[in-house]
Backbone as JSON, one array per atom type, in Angstrom:
{
  "sequence": "XXXXXXXXXXXXXXXXXXXXXXXXXXXXXXXXXXXXXXXXXXXXXXXXXXXXXXXXXXXXXXXXXXXXXXXXXXXXXXXXXXXXXXXXXXXXXXXXXXXXXXXXXXXXXXXXXXXXXXXXXXXXXXXXXXXXXXXXXXXXXXXXX",
  "N": [[117.51, 116.34, 103.76], [119.14, 116.21, 100.67], [118.58, 118.28, 97.8], [117.27, 116.91, 94.83], [118.12, 116.73, 91.46], [115.95, 116.2, 88.98], [116.46, 116.02, 86.26], [118.89, 114.9, 86.04], [118.6, 112.29, 86.62], [118.1, 108.83, 85.83], [115.57, 107.7, 83.54], [114.32, 105.42, 84.48], [114.7, 105.54, 87.22], [113.24, 107.82, 87.79], [110.75, 106.78, 87.12], [110.51, 104.88, 89.11], [110.19, 106.5, 91.4], [107.9, 107.87, 90.57], [106.05, 105.8, 90.39], [105.56, 105.21, 93.09], [104.48, 107.66, 93.97], [102.18, 107.89, 92.35], [100.8, 105.57, 93.09], [100.24, 106.16, 95.79], [98.58, 108.39, 95.43], [96.4, 107.22, 94.04], [95.51, 105.4, 95.99], [94.76, 107.17, 98.07], [92.7, 108.52, 96.76], [90.89, 106.42, 96.39], [90.21, 105.81, 99.06], [89.12, 108.25, 99.87], [86.87, 108.38, 98.19], [85.52, 106.1, 98.95], [85.15, 105.72, 101.91], [84.25, 103.84, 103.79], [84.77, 101.39, 102.76], [86.06, 98.04, 102.55], [89.44, 97.01, 103.08], [90.36, 95.1, 101.28], [88.68, 95.37, 99.0], [89.34, 97.98, 98.33], [92.02, 97.64, 97.67], [91.79, 95.94, 95.44], [90.42, 97.59, 93.63], [92.24, 99.71, 93.39], [94.53, 98.45, 92.32], [93.67, 97.87, 89.79], [93.87, 100.29, 88.55], [96.55, 100.98, 88.66], [97.93, 99.19, 87.14], [99.98, 98.23, 84.32], [98.67, 98.34, 81.78], [96.49, 100.06, 82.27], [97.81, 102.4, 83.03], [99.12, 102.96, 80.65], [96.96, 103.58, 78.98], [96.06, 105.84, 80.34], [98.23, 107.57, 79.97], [98.04, 107.92, 77.2], [95.69, 109.39, 77.05], [96.52, 111.69, 78.33], [98.51, 112.82, 76.71], [97.86, 114.97, 74.78], [97.7, 117.09, 76.53], [100.14, 117.67, 77.58], [103.13, 119.56, 78.23], [105.93, 120.78, 76.27], [108.32, 120.22, 77.64], [107.44, 118.22, 79.39], [106.7, 116.27, 77.54], [109.19, 115.66, 76.54], [110.32, 114.31, 78.71], [108.62, 112.1, 78.81], [109.11, 110.87, 76.31], [111.81, 110.27, 76.6], [111.71, 108.38, 78.67], [110.03, 106.42, 77.57], [111.56, 105.43, 75.54], [113.55, 104.16, 76.85], [115.6, 101.39, 77.64], [114.35, 98.41, 78.91], [114.73, 95.52, 80.96], [112.85, 93.66, 81.6], [109.39, 92.73, 81.42], [106.29, 93.43, 82.81], [104.13, 90.87, 83.9], [101.3, 90.11, 81.97], [101.25, 92.41, 80.48], [101.85, 94.12, 77.42], [104.86, 94.82, 75.53], [104.73, 97.44, 74.52], [102.74, 98.57, 76.17], [104.04, 98.39, 78.62], [106.25, 100.05, 78.2], [104.93, 102.49, 77.81], [103.65, 102.77, 80.29], [105.86, 102.97, 81.96], [106.85, 105.37, 81.01], [104.75, 107.07, 81.77], [104.9, 106.85, 84.6], [107.48, 107.86, 84.96], [107.09, 110.5, 84.18], [105.39, 111.39, 86.24], [107.12, 111.03, 88.42], [109.15, 112.82, 87.68], [107.79, 115.32, 87.73], [107.15, 115.43, 90.43], [109.7, 115.38, 91.74], [110.81, 117.64, 90.6], [109.51, 119.52, 91.89], [107.12, 120.56, 90.95], [104.45, 120.95, 91.93], [101.82, 121.99, 91.59], [101.32, 121.49, 88.88], [101.65, 118.72, 88.9], [99.49, 117.92, 90.49], [97.42, 118.77, 88.83], [97.81, 117.09, 86.58], [97.48, 114.56, 87.83], [94.84, 114.81, 88.68], [93.56, 114.68, 86.25], [93.88, 112.05, 85.76], [92.45, 110.72, 87.64], [89.67, 108.75, 88.76], [87.74, 110.1, 89.89], [86.22, 113.34, 90.03], [87.07, 115.0, 92.01], [90.1, 115.61, 93.43], [92.01, 113.96, 96.02], [92.06, 115.46, 99.26], [94.46, 115.77, 101.01], [96.78, 117.09, 103.02], [99.4, 116.05, 103.51], [100.01, 114.72, 101.18], [100.36, 116.71, 99.35], [102.54, 118.1, 100.21], [105.66, 119.71, 99.66], [108.22, 118.38, 97.52], [111.21, 116.77, 98.77], [113.55, 119.18, 99.83], [116.04, 119.7, 100.89], [118.3, 119.98, 103.71], [116.86, 121.42, 106.64], [117.65, 124.68, 107.81]],
  "CA": [[117.74, 115.61, 102.54], [119.65, 117.06, 99.6], [117.68, 118.42, 96.64], [117.6, 116.01, 93.73], [117.82, 117.29, 90.15], [115.36, 115.09, 88.23], [117.02, 115.93, 84.9], [120.12, 114.12, 86.13], [118.26, 110.91, 86.96], [117.67, 107.89, 84.79], [114.11, 107.6, 83.44], [113.83, 104.31, 85.31], [114.67, 106.03, 88.6], [112.06, 108.69, 87.84], [109.58, 105.89, 87.12], [110.48, 104.27, 90.45], [109.58, 107.5, 92.28], [106.55, 108.13, 90.06], [105.21, 104.66, 90.76], [105.16, 105.39, 94.5], [103.62, 108.85, 94.06], [100.89, 107.57, 91.73], [100.14, 104.57, 93.95], [99.71, 106.88, 96.94], [97.46, 109.21, 94.95], [95.28, 106.33, 93.76], [95.0, 104.88, 97.27], [94.05, 108.26, 98.75], [91.45, 108.75, 96.02], [90.0, 105.3, 96.7], [89.73, 105.96, 100.44], [88.24, 109.42, 99.9], [85.61, 108.06, 97.51], [84.88, 104.95, 99.59], [85.76, 105.68, 103.24], [83.83, 102.69, 104.59], [85.07, 100.15, 102.03], [87.03, 97.13, 103.15], [90.76, 97.18, 102.46], [90.49, 94.18, 100.14], [88.05, 95.96, 97.83], [90.15, 99.15, 97.97], [93.21, 97.12, 96.99], [91.4, 95.43, 94.12], [90.1, 98.75, 92.79], [93.45, 100.5, 93.11], [95.44, 97.72, 91.44], [93.19, 97.95, 88.4], [94.29, 101.59, 88.01], [98.0, 101.14, 88.61], [98.55, 98.19, 86.26], [100.63, 98.81, 83.14], [97.72, 98.63, 80.7], [95.72, 101.25, 82.66], [98.7, 103.56, 82.97], [99.36, 103.25, 79.23], [95.76, 104.28, 78.52], [96.06, 107.15, 80.98], [99.22, 108.4, 79.27], [97.49, 108.26, 75.88], [94.7, 110.45, 77.3], [97.21, 112.9, 78.78], [99.47, 113.34, 75.74], [97.55, 116.29, 74.23], [97.74, 118.11, 77.58], [101.5, 117.81, 78.1], [104.0, 120.61, 77.71], [107.09, 120.27, 75.54], [109.23, 119.68, 78.65], [106.86, 116.96, 79.87], [106.8, 115.31, 76.44], [110.59, 115.25, 76.49], [110.5, 113.29, 79.76], [107.86, 110.92, 78.39], [109.85, 110.22, 75.22], [113.05, 109.75, 77.18], [111.39, 107.16, 79.43], [109.43, 105.42, 76.69], [112.64, 104.85, 74.73], [114.52, 103.55, 77.75], [115.63, 99.93, 77.56], [114.0, 97.67, 80.14], [115.1, 94.11, 80.85], [111.72, 92.77, 81.9], [108.05, 93.28, 81.19], [105.35, 92.91, 83.8], [103.2, 89.84, 83.45], [99.99, 90.62, 81.56], [101.39, 93.66, 79.72], [102.66, 94.06, 76.2], [106.04, 95.69, 75.6], [104.29, 98.83, 74.31], [102.06, 99.01, 77.39], [105.03, 98.55, 79.68], [107.03, 101.25, 77.9], [104.07, 103.65, 78.05], [103.43, 102.92, 81.73], [107.12, 103.47, 82.49], [106.89, 106.8, 80.64], [103.79, 107.75, 82.64], [105.46, 106.9, 85.95], [108.63, 108.77, 84.92], [106.53, 111.85, 84.15], [104.92, 111.68, 87.6], [108.32, 111.17, 89.24], [109.81, 114.06, 87.29], [107.04, 116.46, 88.25], [107.27, 115.41, 91.89], [111.05, 115.77, 92.14], [111.06, 119.01, 90.12], [108.69, 120.34, 92.77], [106.06, 121.18, 90.16], [103.31, 120.37, 92.62], [100.56, 122.41, 90.99], [101.16, 120.74, 87.63], [101.48, 117.32, 89.27], [98.1, 117.76, 90.93], [96.59, 118.91, 87.63], [97.96, 115.84, 85.81], [96.86, 113.48, 88.58], [93.39, 115.02, 88.67], [93.11, 114.19, 84.95], [93.97, 110.59, 85.79], [91.58, 110.17, 88.68], [88.33, 108.31, 88.39], [86.86, 111.06, 90.54], [86.46, 114.72, 89.66], [87.67, 115.68, 93.14], [91.32, 114.97, 93.92], [92.02, 113.85, 97.48], [92.5, 116.66, 99.95], [95.32, 115.37, 102.1], [97.95, 117.97, 103.0], [100.66, 115.34, 103.45], [100.3, 114.35, 99.8], [100.72, 117.9, 98.6], [103.77, 118.73, 100.7], [106.68, 119.84, 98.63], [109.24, 117.34, 97.43], [112.34, 117.07, 99.64], [114.31, 120.33, 99.33], [117.35, 119.84, 101.52], [118.26, 120.05, 105.18], [116.43, 122.7, 107.18], [118.77, 125.41, 108.43]],
  "C": [[118.16, 116.59, 101.45], [118.68, 117.11, 98.43], [118.19, 117.56, 95.5], [117.2, 116.7, 92.42], [117.26, 116.17, 89.28], [115.91, 114.94, 86.82], [118.3, 115.11, 84.87], [119.86, 112.64, 86.39], [117.87, 110.1, 85.73], [116.14, 107.89, 84.73], [113.55, 106.48, 84.3], [113.8, 104.68, 86.79], [113.48, 106.97, 88.77], [110.79, 107.86, 87.89], [109.42, 105.22, 88.48], [109.81, 105.22, 91.44], [108.13, 107.74, 91.86], [105.57, 107.02, 90.39], [104.68, 104.83, 92.18], [104.2, 106.57, 94.65], [102.23, 108.54, 93.51], [100.11, 106.56, 92.57], [99.51, 105.25, 95.17], [98.49, 107.7, 96.55], [96.22, 108.35, 94.71], [94.67, 105.81, 95.06], [94.23, 105.96, 98.03], [92.71, 108.55, 98.08], [90.44, 107.66, 96.35], [89.39, 105.46, 98.1], [88.78, 107.16, 100.54], [86.88, 109.11, 99.29], [84.83, 106.94, 98.18], [85.41, 104.78, 101.01], [85.36, 104.47, 104.09], [84.12, 101.35, 103.91], [86.11, 99.32, 102.78], [88.35, 97.25, 102.38], [90.94, 96.27, 101.25], [89.87, 94.77, 98.87], [88.78, 97.23, 97.38], [91.39, 98.71, 97.19], [92.88, 96.66, 95.57], [91.13, 96.58, 93.15], [91.36, 99.53, 92.43], [94.4, 99.77, 92.18], [94.97, 97.73, 90.0], [93.62, 99.26, 87.75], [95.8, 101.71, 87.86], [98.69, 100.07, 87.74], [99.03, 98.86, 84.97], [99.64, 99.19, 82.05], [96.89, 99.88, 81.01], [96.57, 102.51, 82.59], [99.0, 103.95, 81.53], [98.17, 104.0, 78.64], [95.69, 105.7, 79.09], [97.04, 108.08, 80.27], [98.68, 108.84, 77.91], [96.49, 109.42, 76.0], [95.38, 111.78, 77.65], [98.07, 113.56, 77.71], [99.12, 114.72, 75.18], [97.67, 117.43, 75.25], [99.16, 118.44, 78.04], [102.26, 118.95, 77.44], [105.15, 119.96, 76.95], [108.1, 119.61, 76.49], [108.74, 118.33, 79.16], [106.94, 115.88, 78.79], [108.23, 114.8, 76.3], [110.86, 114.15, 77.52], [109.8, 111.99, 79.38], [108.62, 110.16, 77.31], [111.13, 109.57, 75.72], [112.79, 108.42, 77.9], [110.84, 106.05, 78.55], [110.5, 104.71, 75.87], [113.71, 104.15, 75.55], [114.44, 102.02, 77.65], [115.3, 99.31, 78.91], [114.28, 96.19, 79.9], [113.95, 93.15, 81.1], [110.42, 93.51, 81.6], [107.13, 92.62, 82.19], [104.41, 91.9, 83.16], [101.85, 90.49, 83.09], [100.05, 91.93, 80.78], [102.2, 93.41, 78.46], [103.88, 94.96, 76.39], [105.63, 97.15, 75.45], [103.58, 99.38, 75.54], [103.07, 99.27, 78.51], [105.87, 99.8, 79.46], [106.2, 102.51, 78.18], [103.83, 103.85, 79.55], [104.7, 103.41, 82.42], [107.24, 104.97, 82.2], [105.94, 107.61, 81.51], [104.36, 107.92, 84.04], [106.65, 107.85, 86.01], [108.16, 110.23, 84.9], [106.09, 112.27, 85.55], [106.12, 111.9, 88.52], [109.06, 112.47, 88.94], [109.1, 115.28, 87.89], [107.17, 116.56, 89.77], [108.64, 115.94, 92.32], [111.43, 117.17, 91.68], [110.27, 120.02, 90.94], [107.64, 121.15, 92.0], [104.72, 120.63, 90.67], [101.97, 120.74, 91.99], [100.28, 121.63, 89.71], [100.95, 119.25, 87.91], [100.03, 117.05, 89.67], [97.15, 117.86, 89.74], [96.62, 117.64, 86.78], [97.26, 114.7, 86.53], [95.34, 113.6, 88.6], [92.8, 114.55, 87.34], [93.14, 112.68, 84.87], [92.91, 109.97, 86.67], [90.23, 109.77, 88.13], [87.3, 109.25, 88.99], [87.2, 112.46, 90.05], [87.19, 115.46, 90.77], [88.93, 114.96, 93.58], [91.3, 114.91, 95.44], [92.58, 115.12, 98.11], [93.27, 116.29, 101.2], [96.59, 116.21, 102.05], [99.27, 117.23, 102.87], [101.0, 114.91, 102.03], [100.84, 115.54, 99.03], [101.94, 118.62, 99.14], [104.79, 118.76, 99.59], [107.63, 118.66, 98.68], [110.41, 117.73, 98.33], [113.23, 118.16, 99.03], [115.7, 120.44, 99.91], [117.19, 119.94, 103.03], [117.77, 121.4, 105.63], [117.6, 123.37, 107.88], [118.48, 125.77, 109.86]]
}
């Protein structure tokens, strides 16, 4: 797979990737913290964390910790025009959650894994981030030679 320059992508595309990365992180955290839980209760718990209002709150908590480069990505995504708003979210919550997801997508695609893990650990309901090597693998870098 060819390396992707995240600075060349639309904030909405970054949010698309960030949504998947964050969802995976939340699910792994849920399973690690509750390995014997039923999938229905895991789903219910994880959806409460990935909804727009929760992500908006998470972003608010993270803002003081972000670098100038990360803030640039957040502002770029927050100001991006969206044609729809998720049911149950205000426009401000949706914009903030899009900005949060774009930040996660940017860090993932920029291969800033250490910083991504640090940011995600600040989001987690647990002090211990999941320890799954497949989650921490580097972002796609190109075809192996």
